CSV table of C-alpha atoms in Angstrom, one decimal:
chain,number,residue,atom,x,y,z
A,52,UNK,CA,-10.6,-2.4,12.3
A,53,UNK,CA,-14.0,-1.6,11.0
A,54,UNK,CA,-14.1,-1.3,7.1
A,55,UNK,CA,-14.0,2.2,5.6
A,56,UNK,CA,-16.9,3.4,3.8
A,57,UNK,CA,-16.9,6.1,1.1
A,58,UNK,CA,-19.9,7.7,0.3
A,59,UNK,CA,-20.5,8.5,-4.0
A,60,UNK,CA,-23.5,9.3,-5.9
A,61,UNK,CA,-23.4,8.8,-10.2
A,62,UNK,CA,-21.9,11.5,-12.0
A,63,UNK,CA,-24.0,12.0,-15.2
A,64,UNK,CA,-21.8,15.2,-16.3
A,65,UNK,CA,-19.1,15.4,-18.6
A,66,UNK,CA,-16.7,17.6,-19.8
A,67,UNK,CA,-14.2,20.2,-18.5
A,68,UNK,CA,-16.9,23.0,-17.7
A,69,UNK,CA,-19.2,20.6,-15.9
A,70,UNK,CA,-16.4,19.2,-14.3
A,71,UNK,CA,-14.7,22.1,-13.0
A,72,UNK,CA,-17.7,23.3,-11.5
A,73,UNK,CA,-18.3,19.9,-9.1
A,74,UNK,CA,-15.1,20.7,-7.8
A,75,UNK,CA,-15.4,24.2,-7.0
A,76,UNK,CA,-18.5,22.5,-5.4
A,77,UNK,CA,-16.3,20.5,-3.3
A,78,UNK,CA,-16.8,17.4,-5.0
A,79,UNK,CA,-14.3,15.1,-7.1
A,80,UNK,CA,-15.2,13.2,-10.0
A,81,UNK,CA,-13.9,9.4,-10.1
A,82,UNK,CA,-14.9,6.3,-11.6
A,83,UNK,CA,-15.2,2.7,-10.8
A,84,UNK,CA,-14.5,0.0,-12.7
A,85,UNK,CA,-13.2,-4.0,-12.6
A,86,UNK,CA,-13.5,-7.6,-13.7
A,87,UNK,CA,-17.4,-8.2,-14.0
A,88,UNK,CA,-18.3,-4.5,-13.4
A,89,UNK,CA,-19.1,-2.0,-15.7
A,90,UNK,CA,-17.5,1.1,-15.3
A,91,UNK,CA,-19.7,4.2,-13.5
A,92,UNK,CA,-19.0,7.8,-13.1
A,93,UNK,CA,-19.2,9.2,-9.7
A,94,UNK,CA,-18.3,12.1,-7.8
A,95,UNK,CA,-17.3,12.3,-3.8
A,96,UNK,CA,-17.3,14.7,-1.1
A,97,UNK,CA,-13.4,15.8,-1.2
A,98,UNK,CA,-13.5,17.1,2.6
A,99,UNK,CA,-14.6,13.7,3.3
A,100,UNK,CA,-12.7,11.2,0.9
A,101,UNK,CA,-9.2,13.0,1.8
A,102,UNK,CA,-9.8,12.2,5.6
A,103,UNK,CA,-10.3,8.1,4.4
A,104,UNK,CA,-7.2,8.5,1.8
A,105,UNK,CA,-4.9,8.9,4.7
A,106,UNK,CA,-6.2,5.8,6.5
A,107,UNK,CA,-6.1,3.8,3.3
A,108,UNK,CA,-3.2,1.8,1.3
A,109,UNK,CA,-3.3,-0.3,-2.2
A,110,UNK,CA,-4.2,-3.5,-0.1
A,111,UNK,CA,-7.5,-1.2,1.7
A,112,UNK,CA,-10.4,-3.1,0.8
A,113,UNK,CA,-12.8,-0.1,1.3
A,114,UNK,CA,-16.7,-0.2,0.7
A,115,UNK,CA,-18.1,2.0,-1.6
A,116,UNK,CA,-21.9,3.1,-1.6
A,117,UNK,CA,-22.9,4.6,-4.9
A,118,UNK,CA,-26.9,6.3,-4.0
A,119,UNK,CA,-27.6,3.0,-1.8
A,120,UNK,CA,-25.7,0.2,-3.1
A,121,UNK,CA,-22.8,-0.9,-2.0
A,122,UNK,CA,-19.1,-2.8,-3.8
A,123,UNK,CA,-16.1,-3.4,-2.3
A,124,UNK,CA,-12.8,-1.6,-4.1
A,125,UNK,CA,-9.6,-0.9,-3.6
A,126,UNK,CA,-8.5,2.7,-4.7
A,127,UNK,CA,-6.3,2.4,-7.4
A,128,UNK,CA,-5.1,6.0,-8.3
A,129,UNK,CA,-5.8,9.0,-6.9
A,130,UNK,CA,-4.6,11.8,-9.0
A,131,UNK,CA,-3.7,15.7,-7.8
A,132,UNK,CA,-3.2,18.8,-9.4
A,133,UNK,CA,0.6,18.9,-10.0
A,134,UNK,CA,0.9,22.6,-9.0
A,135,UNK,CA,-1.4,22.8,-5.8
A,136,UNK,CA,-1.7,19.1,-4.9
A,137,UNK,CA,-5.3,19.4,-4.8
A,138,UNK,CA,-7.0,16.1,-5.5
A,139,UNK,CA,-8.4,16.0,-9.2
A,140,UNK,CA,-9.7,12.4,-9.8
A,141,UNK,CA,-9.8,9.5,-8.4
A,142,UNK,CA,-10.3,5.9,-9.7
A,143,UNK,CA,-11.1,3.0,-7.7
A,144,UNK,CA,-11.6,-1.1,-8.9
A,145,UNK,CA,-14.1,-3.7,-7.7
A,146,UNK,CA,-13.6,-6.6,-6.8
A,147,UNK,CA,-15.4,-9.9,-6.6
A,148,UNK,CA,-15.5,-12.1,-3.4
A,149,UNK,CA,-14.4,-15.6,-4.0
A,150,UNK,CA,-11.8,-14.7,-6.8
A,151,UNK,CA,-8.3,-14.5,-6.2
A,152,UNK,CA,-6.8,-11.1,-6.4
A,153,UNK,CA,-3.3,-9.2,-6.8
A,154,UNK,CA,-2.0,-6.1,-4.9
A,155,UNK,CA,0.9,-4.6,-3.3
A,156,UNK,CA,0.7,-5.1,0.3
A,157,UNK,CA,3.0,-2.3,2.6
A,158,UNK,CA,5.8,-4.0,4.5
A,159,UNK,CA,7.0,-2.8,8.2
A,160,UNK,CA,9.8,-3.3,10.4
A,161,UNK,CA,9.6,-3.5,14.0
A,162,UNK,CA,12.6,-3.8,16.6
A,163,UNK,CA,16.3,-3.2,17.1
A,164,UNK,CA,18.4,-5.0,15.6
A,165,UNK,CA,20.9,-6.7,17.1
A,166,UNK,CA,23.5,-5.6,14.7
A,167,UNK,CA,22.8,-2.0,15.2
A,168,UNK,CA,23.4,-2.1,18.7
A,169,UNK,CA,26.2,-3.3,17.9
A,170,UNK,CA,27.2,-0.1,15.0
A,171,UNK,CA,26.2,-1.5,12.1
A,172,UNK,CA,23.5,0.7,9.9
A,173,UNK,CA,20.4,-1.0,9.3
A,174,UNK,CA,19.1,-0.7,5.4
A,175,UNK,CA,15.5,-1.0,5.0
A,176,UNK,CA,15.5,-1.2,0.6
A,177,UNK,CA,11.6,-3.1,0.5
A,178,UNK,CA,8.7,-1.4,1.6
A,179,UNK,CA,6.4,-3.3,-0.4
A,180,UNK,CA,5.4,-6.8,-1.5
A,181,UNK,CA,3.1,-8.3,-4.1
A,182,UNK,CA,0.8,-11.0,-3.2
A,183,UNK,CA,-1.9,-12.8,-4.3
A,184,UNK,CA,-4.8,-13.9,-2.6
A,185,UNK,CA,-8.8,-14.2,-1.9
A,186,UNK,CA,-10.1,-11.0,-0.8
A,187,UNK,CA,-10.8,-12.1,2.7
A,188,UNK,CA,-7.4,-13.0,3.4
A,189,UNK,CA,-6.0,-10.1,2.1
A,190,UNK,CA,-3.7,-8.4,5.1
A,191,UNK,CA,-3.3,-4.3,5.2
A,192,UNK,CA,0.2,-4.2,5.9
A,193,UNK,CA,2.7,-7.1,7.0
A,194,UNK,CA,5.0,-6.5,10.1
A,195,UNK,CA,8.7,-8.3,9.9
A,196,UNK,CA,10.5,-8.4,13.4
A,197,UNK,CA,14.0,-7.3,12.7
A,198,UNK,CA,14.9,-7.7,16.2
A,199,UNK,CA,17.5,-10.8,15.9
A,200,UNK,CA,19.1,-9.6,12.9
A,201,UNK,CA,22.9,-9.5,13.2
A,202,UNK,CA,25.7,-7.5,11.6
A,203,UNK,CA,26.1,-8.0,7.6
A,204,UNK,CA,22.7,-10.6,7.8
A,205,UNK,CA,19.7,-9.9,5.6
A,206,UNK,CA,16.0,-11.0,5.9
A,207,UNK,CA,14.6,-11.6,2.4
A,208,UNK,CA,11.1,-11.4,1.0
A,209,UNK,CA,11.0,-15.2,1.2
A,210,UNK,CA,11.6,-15.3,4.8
A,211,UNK,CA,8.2,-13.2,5.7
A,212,UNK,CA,6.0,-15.6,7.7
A,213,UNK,CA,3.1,-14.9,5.1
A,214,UNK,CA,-1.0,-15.5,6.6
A,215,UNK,CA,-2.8,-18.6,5.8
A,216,UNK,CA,-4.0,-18.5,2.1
A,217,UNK,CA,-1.7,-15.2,0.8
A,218,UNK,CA,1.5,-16.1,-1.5
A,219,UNK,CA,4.2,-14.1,-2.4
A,220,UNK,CA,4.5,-13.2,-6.0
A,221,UNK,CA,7.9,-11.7,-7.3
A,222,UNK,CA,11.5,-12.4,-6.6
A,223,UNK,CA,11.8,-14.0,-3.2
A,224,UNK,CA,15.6,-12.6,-3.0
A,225,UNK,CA,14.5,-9.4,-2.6
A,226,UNK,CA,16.0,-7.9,0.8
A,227,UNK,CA,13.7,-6.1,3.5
A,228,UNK,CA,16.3,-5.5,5.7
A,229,UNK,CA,20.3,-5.7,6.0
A,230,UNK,CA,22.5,-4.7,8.7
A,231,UNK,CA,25.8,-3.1,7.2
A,232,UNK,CA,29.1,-2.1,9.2
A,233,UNK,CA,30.7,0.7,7.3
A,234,UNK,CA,34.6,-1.1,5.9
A,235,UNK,CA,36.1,1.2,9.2
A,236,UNK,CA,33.9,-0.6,11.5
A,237,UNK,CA,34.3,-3.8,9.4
A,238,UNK,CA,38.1,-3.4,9.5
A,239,UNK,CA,37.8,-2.9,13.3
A,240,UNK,CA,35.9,-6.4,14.0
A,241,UNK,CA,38.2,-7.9,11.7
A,242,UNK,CA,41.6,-6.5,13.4
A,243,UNK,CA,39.6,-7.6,16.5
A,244,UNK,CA,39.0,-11.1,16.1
A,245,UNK,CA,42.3,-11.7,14.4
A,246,UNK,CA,44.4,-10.4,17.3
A,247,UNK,CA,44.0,-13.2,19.3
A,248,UNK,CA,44.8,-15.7,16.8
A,249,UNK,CA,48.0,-13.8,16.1
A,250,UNK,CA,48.8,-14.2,19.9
């Protein structure tokens, strides 16, 4: 996928009064900041940031151009009005090419399980992993095939087949997916595989 861009021009007005009136503009003010970069105000076009929001997660490495120049950020908040959800601010971080870098990196299943077809409920409790990596190497979103995974078996963080330079940072024992039988269904496999032994 082509990398996003988001247009931004410098935001030299402050306050509530300035402020409120570059929104009823139909801009947003945000900011940019990070390791090695000094923090600037900007404000965006909000018809056109909120259609790039809803491609974007925390691992997005989007490219920003502020009035011609260009860095490459990750957006690391982006706040709304509490009562009417509109977006209100919206702060993104730089970052540097060649340094190794943090951020939470969405996690998907794909497949049916095996244990499901046979009616167990599958649990899906991780959504999310932290990883550390360059910035080239960072992935958008990982993909765990679920496909093999039986009744009462669990795949684990530590068992995602990670991409060449990105490691896993957190507990490895968290689960991304379980298959459970409910205890009637459990009792029923049990009374099942112990009648023939009683025969």
């Amino acid at each position: 996928m082509d990398q996003l861009v988001v247009s931004a021009r410098k935001r030299d007005v402050v306050g509530k009064g300035p402020v409120a009136r570059l929104r009823r503009e139909g801009r947003v003010p945000a900011v940019v900041y990070g390791r090695g970069t000094e923090s600037i105000s900007l404000d965006l076009d909000e018809v056109s940031f909120l259609k790039t929001l809803k491609k974007v997660s925390e691992s997005t490495i989007l490219k920003l151009d502020i009035d011609g120049k260009s860095l490459e950020v990750f957006v690391k908040q982006a706040k709304r009005n509490i009562i009417d959800g509109k977006l209100i601010h919206v702060d993104f971080y730089a970052i540097e090419r060649g340094k190794l870098l943090r951020a939470h990196v969405p996690v998907h299943v794909s497949g049916s399980p095996v244990g499901v077809r046979e009616g167990g409920i599958l649990e899906t409790p991780l959504h999310e992993i932290e990883v550390e990596c360059l910035p080239k190497d960072l992935p958008e979103q990982i993909t765990v095939d679920i496909s093999a995974l039986k009744g009462n078996e669990s795949i684990h963080a530590r068992d995602i087949p990670l991409p060449s330079g990105v490691k896993l940072l957190g507990s490895g024992d968290q689960v991304v997916a379980v298959v459970k039988f409910s205890r009637s269904e459990a009792a029923a496999v049990d009374s099942e595989e112990a009648a023939p032994a009683a025969e």
